[in-house]
Coordinates of C-alpha atoms in Angstrom, one line a residue:
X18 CA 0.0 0.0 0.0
X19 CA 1.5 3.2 -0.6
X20 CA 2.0 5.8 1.6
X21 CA 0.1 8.9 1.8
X22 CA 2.3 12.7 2.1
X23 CA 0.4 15.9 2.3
X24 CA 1.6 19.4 0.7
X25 CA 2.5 22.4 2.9
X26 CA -0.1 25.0 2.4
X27 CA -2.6 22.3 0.7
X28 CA -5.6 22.6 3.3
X29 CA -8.5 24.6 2.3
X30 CA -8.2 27.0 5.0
X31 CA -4.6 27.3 4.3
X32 CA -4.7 28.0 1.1
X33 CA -7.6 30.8 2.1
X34 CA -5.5 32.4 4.4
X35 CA -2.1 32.6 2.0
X36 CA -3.9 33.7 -1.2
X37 CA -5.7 35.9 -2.5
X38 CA -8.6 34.6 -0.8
X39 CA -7.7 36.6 2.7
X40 CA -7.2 39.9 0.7
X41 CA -10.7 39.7 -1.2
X42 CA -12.7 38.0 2.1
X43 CA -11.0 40.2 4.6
X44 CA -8.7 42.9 3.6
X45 CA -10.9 44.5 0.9
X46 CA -13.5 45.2 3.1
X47 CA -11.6 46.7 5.5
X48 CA -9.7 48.9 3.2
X49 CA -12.5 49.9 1.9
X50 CA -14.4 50.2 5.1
X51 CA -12.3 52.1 7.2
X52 CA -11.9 55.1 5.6
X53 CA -15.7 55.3 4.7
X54 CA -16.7 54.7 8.2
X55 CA -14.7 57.5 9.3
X56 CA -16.0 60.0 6.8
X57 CA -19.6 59.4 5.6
X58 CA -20.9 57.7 8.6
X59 CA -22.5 54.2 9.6
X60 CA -24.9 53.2 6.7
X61 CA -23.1 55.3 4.0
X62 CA -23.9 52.0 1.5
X63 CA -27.5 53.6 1.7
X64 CA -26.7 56.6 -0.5
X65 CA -23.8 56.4 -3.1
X66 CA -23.7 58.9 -5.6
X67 CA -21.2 58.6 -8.6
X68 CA -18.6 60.5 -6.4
X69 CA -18.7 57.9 -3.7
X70 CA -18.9 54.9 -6.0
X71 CA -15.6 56.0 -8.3
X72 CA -14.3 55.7 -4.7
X73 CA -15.3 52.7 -3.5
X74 CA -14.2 51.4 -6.8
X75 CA -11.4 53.4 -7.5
X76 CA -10.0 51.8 -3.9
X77 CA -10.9 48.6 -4.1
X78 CA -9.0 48.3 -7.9
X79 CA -5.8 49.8 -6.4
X80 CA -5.9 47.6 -3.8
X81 CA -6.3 44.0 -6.0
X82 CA -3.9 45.3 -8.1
X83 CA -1.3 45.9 -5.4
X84 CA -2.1 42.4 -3.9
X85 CA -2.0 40.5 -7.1
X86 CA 1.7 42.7 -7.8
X87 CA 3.3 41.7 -4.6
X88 CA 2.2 38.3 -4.7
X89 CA 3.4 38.0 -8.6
X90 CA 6.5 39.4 -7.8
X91 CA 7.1 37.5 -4.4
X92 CA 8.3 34.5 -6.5
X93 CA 11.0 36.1 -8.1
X94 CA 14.6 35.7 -6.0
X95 CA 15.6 39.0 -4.5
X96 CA 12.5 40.5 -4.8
X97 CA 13.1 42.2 -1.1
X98 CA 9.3 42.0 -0.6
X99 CA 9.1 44.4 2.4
X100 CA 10.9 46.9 0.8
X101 CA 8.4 47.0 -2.7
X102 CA 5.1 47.6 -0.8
X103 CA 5.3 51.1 0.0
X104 CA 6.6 51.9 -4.0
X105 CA 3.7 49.0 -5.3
X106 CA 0.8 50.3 -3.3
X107 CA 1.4 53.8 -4.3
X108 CA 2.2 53.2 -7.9
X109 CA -1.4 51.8 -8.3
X110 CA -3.3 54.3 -6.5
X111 CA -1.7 57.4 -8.1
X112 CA -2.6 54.9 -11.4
X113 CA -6.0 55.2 -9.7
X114 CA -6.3 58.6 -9.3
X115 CA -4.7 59.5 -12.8
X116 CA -7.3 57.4 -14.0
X117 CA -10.1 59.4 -12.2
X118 CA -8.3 62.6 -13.5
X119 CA -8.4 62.1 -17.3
X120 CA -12.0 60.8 -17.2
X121 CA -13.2 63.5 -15.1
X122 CA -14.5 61.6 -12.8
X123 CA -15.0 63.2 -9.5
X124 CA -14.2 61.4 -6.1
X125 CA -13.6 61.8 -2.4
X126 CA -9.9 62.9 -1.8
X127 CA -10.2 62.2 2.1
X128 CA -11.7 58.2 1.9
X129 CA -9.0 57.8 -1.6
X130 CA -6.2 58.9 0.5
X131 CA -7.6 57.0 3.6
X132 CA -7.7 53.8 1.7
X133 CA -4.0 54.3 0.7
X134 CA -2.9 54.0 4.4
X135 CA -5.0 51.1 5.2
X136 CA -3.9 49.4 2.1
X137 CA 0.1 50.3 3.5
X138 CA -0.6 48.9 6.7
X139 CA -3.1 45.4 5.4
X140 CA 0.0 44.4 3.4
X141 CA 2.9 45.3 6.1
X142 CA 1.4 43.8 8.4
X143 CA 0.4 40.5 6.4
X144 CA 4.4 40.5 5.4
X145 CA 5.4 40.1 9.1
X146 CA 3.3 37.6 10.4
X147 CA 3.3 35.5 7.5
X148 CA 7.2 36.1 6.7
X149 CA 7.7 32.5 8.1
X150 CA 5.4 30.6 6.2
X151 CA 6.0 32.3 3.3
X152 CA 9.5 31.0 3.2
X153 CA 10.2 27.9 1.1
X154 CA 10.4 24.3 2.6
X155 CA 11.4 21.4 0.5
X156 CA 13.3 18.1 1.0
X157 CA 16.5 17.1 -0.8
X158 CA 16.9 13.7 -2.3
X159 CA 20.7 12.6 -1.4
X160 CA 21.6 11.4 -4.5
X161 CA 23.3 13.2 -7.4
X162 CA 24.4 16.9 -6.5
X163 CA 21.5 18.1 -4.7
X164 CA 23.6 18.6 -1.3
X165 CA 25.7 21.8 -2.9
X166 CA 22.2 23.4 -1.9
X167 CA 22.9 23.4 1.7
X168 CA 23.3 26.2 3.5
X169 CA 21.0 28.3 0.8
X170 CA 19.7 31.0 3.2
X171 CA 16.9 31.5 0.9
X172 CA 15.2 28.0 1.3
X173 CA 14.6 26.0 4.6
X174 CA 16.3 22.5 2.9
X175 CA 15.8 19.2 5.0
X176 CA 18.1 16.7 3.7
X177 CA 16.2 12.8 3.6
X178 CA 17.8 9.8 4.9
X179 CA 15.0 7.8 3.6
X180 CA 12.3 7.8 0.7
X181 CA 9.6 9.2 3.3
X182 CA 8.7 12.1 4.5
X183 CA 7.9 11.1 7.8
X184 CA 5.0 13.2 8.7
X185 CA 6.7 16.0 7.6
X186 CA 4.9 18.3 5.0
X187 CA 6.9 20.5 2.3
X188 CA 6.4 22.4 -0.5
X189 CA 7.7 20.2 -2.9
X190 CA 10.7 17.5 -3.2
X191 CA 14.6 18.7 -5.2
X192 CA 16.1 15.9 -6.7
X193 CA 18.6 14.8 -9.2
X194 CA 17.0 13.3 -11.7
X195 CA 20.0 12.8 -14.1
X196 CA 21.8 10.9 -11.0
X197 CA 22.6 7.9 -12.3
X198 CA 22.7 5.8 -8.5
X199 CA 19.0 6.9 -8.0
X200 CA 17.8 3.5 -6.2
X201 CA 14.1 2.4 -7.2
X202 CA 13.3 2.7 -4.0
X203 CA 13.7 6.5 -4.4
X204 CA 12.1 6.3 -7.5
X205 CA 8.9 5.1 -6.2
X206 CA 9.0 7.6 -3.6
X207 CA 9.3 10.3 -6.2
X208 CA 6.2 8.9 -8.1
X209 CA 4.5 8.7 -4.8
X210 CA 4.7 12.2 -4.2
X211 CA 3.7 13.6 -7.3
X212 CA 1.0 11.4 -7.3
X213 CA -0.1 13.1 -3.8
X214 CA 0.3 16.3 -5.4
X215 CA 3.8 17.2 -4.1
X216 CA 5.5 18.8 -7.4
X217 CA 9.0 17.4 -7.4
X218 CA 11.9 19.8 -9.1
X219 CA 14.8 19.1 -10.7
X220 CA 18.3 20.2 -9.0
X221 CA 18.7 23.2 -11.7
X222 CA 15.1 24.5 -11.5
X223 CA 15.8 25.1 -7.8
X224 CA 19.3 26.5 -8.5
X225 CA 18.0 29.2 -11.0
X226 CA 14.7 30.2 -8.8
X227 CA 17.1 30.3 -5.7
X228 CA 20.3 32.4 -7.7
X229 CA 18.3 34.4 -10.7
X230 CA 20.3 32.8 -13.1
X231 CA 20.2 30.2 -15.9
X232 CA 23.4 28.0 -16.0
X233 CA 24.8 28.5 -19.6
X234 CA 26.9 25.2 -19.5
X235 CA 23.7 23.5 -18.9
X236 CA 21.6 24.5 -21.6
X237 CA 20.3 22.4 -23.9
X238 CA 18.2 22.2 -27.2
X239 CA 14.8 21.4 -25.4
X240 CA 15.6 24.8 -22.8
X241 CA 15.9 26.8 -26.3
X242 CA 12.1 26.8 -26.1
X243 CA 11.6 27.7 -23.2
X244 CA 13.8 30.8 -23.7
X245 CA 12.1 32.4 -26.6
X246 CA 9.7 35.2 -25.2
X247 CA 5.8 35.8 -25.8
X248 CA 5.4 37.2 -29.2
X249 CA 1.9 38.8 -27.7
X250 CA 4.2 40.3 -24.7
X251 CA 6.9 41.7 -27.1
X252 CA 4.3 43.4 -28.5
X253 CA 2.9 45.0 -25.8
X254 CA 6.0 45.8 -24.3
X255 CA 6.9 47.9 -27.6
X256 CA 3.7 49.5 -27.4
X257 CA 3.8 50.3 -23.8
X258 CA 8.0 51.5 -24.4
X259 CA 6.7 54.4 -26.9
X260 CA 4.1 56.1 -25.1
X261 CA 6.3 55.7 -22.2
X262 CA 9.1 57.5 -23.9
X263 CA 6.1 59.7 -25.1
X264 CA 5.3 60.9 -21.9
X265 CA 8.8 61.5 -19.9
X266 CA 10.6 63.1 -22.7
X267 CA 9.1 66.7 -21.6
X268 CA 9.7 65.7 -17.9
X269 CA 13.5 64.5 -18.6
X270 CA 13.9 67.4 -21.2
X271 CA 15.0 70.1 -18.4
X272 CA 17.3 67.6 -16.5
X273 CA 19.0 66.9 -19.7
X274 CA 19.7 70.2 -20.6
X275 CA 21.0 71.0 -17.5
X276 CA 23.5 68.0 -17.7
X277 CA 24.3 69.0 -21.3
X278 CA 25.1 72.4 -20.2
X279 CA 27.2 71.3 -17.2
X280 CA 29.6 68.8 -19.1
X281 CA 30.0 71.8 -21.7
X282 CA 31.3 73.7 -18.8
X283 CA 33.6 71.1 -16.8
X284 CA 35.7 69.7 -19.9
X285 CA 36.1 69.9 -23.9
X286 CA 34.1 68.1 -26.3
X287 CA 30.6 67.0 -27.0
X288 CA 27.7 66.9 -25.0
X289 CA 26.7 63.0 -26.2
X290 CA 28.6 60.0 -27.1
X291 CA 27.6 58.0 -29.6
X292 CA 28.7 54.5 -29.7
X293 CA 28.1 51.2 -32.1
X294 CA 25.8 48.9 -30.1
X295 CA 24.7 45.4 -30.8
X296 CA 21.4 45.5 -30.9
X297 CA 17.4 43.5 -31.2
X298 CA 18.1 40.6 -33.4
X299 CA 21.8 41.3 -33.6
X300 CA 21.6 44.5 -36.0
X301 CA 24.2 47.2 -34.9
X302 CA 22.6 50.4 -33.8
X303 CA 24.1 54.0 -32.3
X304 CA 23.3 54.3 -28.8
X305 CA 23.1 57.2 -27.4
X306 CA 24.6 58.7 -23.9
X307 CA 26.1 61.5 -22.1
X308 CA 29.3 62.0 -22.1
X309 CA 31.2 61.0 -19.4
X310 CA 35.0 60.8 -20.6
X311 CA 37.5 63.2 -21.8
X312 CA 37.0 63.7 -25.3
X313 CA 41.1 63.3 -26.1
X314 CA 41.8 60.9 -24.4
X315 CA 42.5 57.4 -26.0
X316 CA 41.6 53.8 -24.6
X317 CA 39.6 50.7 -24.8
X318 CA 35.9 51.3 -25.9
X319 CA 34.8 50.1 -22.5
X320 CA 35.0 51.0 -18.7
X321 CA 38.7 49.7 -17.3
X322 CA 37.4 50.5 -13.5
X323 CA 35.7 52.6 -11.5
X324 CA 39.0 54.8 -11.2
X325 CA 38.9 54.8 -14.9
X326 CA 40.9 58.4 -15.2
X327 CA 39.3 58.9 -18.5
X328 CA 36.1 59.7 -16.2
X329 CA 35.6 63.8 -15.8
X330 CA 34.5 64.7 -12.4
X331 CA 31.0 65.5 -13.7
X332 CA 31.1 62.0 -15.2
X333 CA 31.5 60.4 -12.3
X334 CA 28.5 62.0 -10.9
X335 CA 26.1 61.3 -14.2
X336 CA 27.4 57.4 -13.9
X337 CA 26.5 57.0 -10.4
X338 CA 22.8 58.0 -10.6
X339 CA 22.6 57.1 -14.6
X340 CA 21.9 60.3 -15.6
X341 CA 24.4 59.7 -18.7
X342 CA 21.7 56.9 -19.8
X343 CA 18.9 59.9 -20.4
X344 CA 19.4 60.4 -24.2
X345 CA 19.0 56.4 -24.6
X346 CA 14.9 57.2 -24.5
X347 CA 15.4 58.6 -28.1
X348 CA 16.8 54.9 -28.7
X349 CA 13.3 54.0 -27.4
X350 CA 11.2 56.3 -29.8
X351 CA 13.8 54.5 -32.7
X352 CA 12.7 51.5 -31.6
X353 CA 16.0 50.2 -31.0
X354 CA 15.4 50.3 -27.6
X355 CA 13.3 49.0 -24.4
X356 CA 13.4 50.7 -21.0
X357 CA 14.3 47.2 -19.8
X358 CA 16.1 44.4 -21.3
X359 CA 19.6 42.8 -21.5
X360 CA 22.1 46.1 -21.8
X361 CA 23.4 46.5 -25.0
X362 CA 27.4 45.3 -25.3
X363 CA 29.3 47.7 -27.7
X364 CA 29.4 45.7 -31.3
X365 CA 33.7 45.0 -31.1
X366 CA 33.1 43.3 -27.5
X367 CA 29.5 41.5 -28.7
X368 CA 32.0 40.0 -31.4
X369 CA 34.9 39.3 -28.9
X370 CA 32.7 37.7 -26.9
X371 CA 30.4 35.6 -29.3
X372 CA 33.7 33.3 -29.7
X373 CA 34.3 32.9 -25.8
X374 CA 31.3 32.8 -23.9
X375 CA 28.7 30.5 -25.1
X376 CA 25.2 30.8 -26.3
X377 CA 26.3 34.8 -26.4
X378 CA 24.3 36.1 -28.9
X379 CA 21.2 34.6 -27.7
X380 CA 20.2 37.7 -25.6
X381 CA 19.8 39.7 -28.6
X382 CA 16.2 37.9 -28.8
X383 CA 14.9 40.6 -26.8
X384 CA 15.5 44.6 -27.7
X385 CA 18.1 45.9 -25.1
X386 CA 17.2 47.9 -22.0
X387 CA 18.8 50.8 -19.9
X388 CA 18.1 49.0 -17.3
X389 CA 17.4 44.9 -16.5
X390 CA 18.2 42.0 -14.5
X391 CA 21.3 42.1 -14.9
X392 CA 21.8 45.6 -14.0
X393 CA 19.7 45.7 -10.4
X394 CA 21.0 41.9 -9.3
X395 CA 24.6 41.9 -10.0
X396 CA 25.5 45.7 -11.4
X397 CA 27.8 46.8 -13.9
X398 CA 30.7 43.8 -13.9
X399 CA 34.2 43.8 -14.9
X400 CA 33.4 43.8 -18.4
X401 CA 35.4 40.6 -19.9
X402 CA 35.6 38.8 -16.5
X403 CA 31.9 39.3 -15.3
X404 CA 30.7 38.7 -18.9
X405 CA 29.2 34.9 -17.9
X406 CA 28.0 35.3 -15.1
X407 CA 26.1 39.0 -16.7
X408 CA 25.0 36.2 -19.0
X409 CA 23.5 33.8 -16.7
X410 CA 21.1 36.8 -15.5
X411 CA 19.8 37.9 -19.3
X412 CA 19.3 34.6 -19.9
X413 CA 17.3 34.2 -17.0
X414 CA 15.4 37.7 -17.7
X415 CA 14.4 36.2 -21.5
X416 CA 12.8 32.8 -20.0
X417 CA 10.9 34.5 -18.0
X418 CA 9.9 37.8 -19.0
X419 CA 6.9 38.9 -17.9
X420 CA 5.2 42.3 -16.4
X421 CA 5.5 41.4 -13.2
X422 CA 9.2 40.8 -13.8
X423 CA 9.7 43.9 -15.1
X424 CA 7.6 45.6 -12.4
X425 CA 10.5 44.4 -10.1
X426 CA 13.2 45.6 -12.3
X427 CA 11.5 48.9 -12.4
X428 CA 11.4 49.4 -8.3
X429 CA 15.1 48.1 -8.4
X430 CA 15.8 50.5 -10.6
X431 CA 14.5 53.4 -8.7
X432 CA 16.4 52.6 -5.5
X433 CA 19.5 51.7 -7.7
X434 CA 19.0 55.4 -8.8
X435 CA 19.0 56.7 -4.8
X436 CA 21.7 54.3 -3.7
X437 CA 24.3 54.7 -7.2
X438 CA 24.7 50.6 -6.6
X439 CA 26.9 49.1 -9.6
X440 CA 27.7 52.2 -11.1
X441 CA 30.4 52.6 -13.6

């Protein structure tokens, strides 16, 4: 008879309580309660004019779409989840309010504004008491190389010394299933759990959820698949890019003439540089950027080090906060361009690098970004040395490119852009 295991998380009340169910069943009405209490009165749901409904509804839309966010983007590694709530809960109630704006629609600034600070504290507080359950549990099969992921800080791990669980419940089961000493007792066990609805992973599934990374010298053809992105999502992206670039060019126009007119004043030379870039689809394009060098002096066509002493003093400023990068959102209008996506290499090192690193010029699928995965997780590498690993990250970005993911990149981004991390 075979045993019986039971999933982590799997009972209905369980699954109530860490979904979405809790947010719809408990924290919507309170978000949307609260402030209405407090200034219409008890009973208020008796009389609701159109300024009171675009509200209600106004609330309870920023609210879902803050939930469903944080809980997209919680399965990403790194995604710091305590630190995106404030930027994610704000984001789609000023979305919200633009909304009510541009329709005309009139609304109660007092309840809106209420709402916003229930909604903060709903979702901080849910993040500390359920920071412990949230945190993944699986069980290691001790076969194959499944043990290098001890000590991962991410995961709780529990290492088996037998094909049972013994009463213990987990999110799922890590083995080696290329290991060539897998005993059929293990075997058995394996197709025991997924038959009690216990998903069991492959080592390197783990590995890239738990790093951010896909392992170049592990790709294969059937992975080639999986790393082409959505055609529908491409699209959409494009779409979104342009009216993006639309709409911040006359807010960034002032702050880049500023910067144009300082580097004028601190050294000799142009204003931009424009450099040969490999591009979508491996077509070369001219990217544009501030200039942050000496004009006369001579060197590679890439950053030596941070102490690079071709760097002017004002370029050492523009690269911190990547304030050179402005001008790249004409790239965007040119369509050459996406605000995120795998940073474009300069076309002599794409070549240099297409015959050392492997698989290279597979992250020209996607149209390059100013900012992406890369960029926020690891920063700007040593150019040639860091190149694989830089890799490992696109590669990662292009299987599984989604909104969500590049909602993370985006608050990433922003804090990058107060903290200067991996500038260069």
């Amino acid at each position: 008879m075979k045993r019986k295991y039971e999933r982590r998380h799997s009972r209905w009340y369980e699954v109530l309580l860490l979904g979405l169910g809790l947010h719809v069943l408990v924290g919507l009405p309170l978000v949307v309660m609260l402030p209405s209490l407090e200034r219409w009165g008890w009973e208020f749901w008796h009389y609701l004019p159109d300024v009171r409904t675009n509200t209600l509804i106004a609330i309870s839309g920023a609210f879902m779409a803050a939930a469903l966010t944080l809980r997209r983007m919680g399965r990403y590694p790194g995604a710091q989840l305590a630190a995106n709530i404030m930027p994610t809960v704000s984001i789609a109630f000023l979305i919200a309010v633009a909304l009510l704006f541009f329709t005309r629609e009139g609304y109660t600034r007092q309840v809106l504004f209420g709402g916003y600070l229930v909604s903060l504290a709903w979702f901080y507080i849910g993040y500390f008491i359920g920071r412990r359950f949230r945190r993944l549990k699986l069980a290691l099969v001790p076969f194959g190389n499944t043990r290098r992921l001890l000590g991962t800080k991410q995961v709780d791990l529990r290492l088996l010394d037998q094909p049972d669980l013994q009463g213990v419940r987990v999110d799922g089961i890590v083995a080696d299933l290329r290991a060539e000493d897998l005993p059929p007792e293990w075997e058995r066990f394996l197709a025991t759990c997924t038959l009690c609805h216990i998903p069991v992973y492959h080592i390197r599934q783990i590995s890239e959820s738990i790093s951010g990374r896909v392992q170049i010298d592990h790709l294969s053809e059937n992975e080639f698949g999986s790393l082409l992105p959505p055609l529908f999502y491409v699209g959409v992206k494009r779409v979104a890019d342009f009216i993006g670039a639309l709409v911040l060019l006359p807010v960034l126009l002032p702050v880049m003439v500023v910067t144009a007119i300082v580097i004028k004043l601190d050294s000799r030379g142009p204003v931009f540089f424009m450099q040969p870039r490999m591009g979508y689809r491996a077509r070369p394009f001219l990217m544009f950027k501030f200039r942050s060098m000496y004009h006369d002096m001579s060197g590679e066509d890439f950053t030596i080090s941070e102490d690079d002493p071709r760097i002017t003093r004002v370029g050492h400023v523009i690269r911190k906060y990547r304030i050179d990068e402005l001008p790249q959102i004409f790239n965007i209008l040119k369509s050459e361009m996406s605000f995120i996506g795998p940073r474009p290499e300069s076309v002599s090192l794409s070549e240099w690098y297409e015959e050392d690193v492997p698989f290279f010029s597979y992250r020209h699928v996607v149209r390059p970004g100013i900012t992406g995965w890369a960029q926020v997780e690891q920063g700007y590498a040593a150019e040639v040395q860091g190149m694989t690993r830089k890799l490992q990250y696109d590669f990662y970005y292009i299987k599984h490119i989604s909104l969500w993911l590049d909602v993370l990149i985006s608050l990433k981004t922003v804090r990058i852009l107060f903290t200067g991390f991996g500038a260069r």
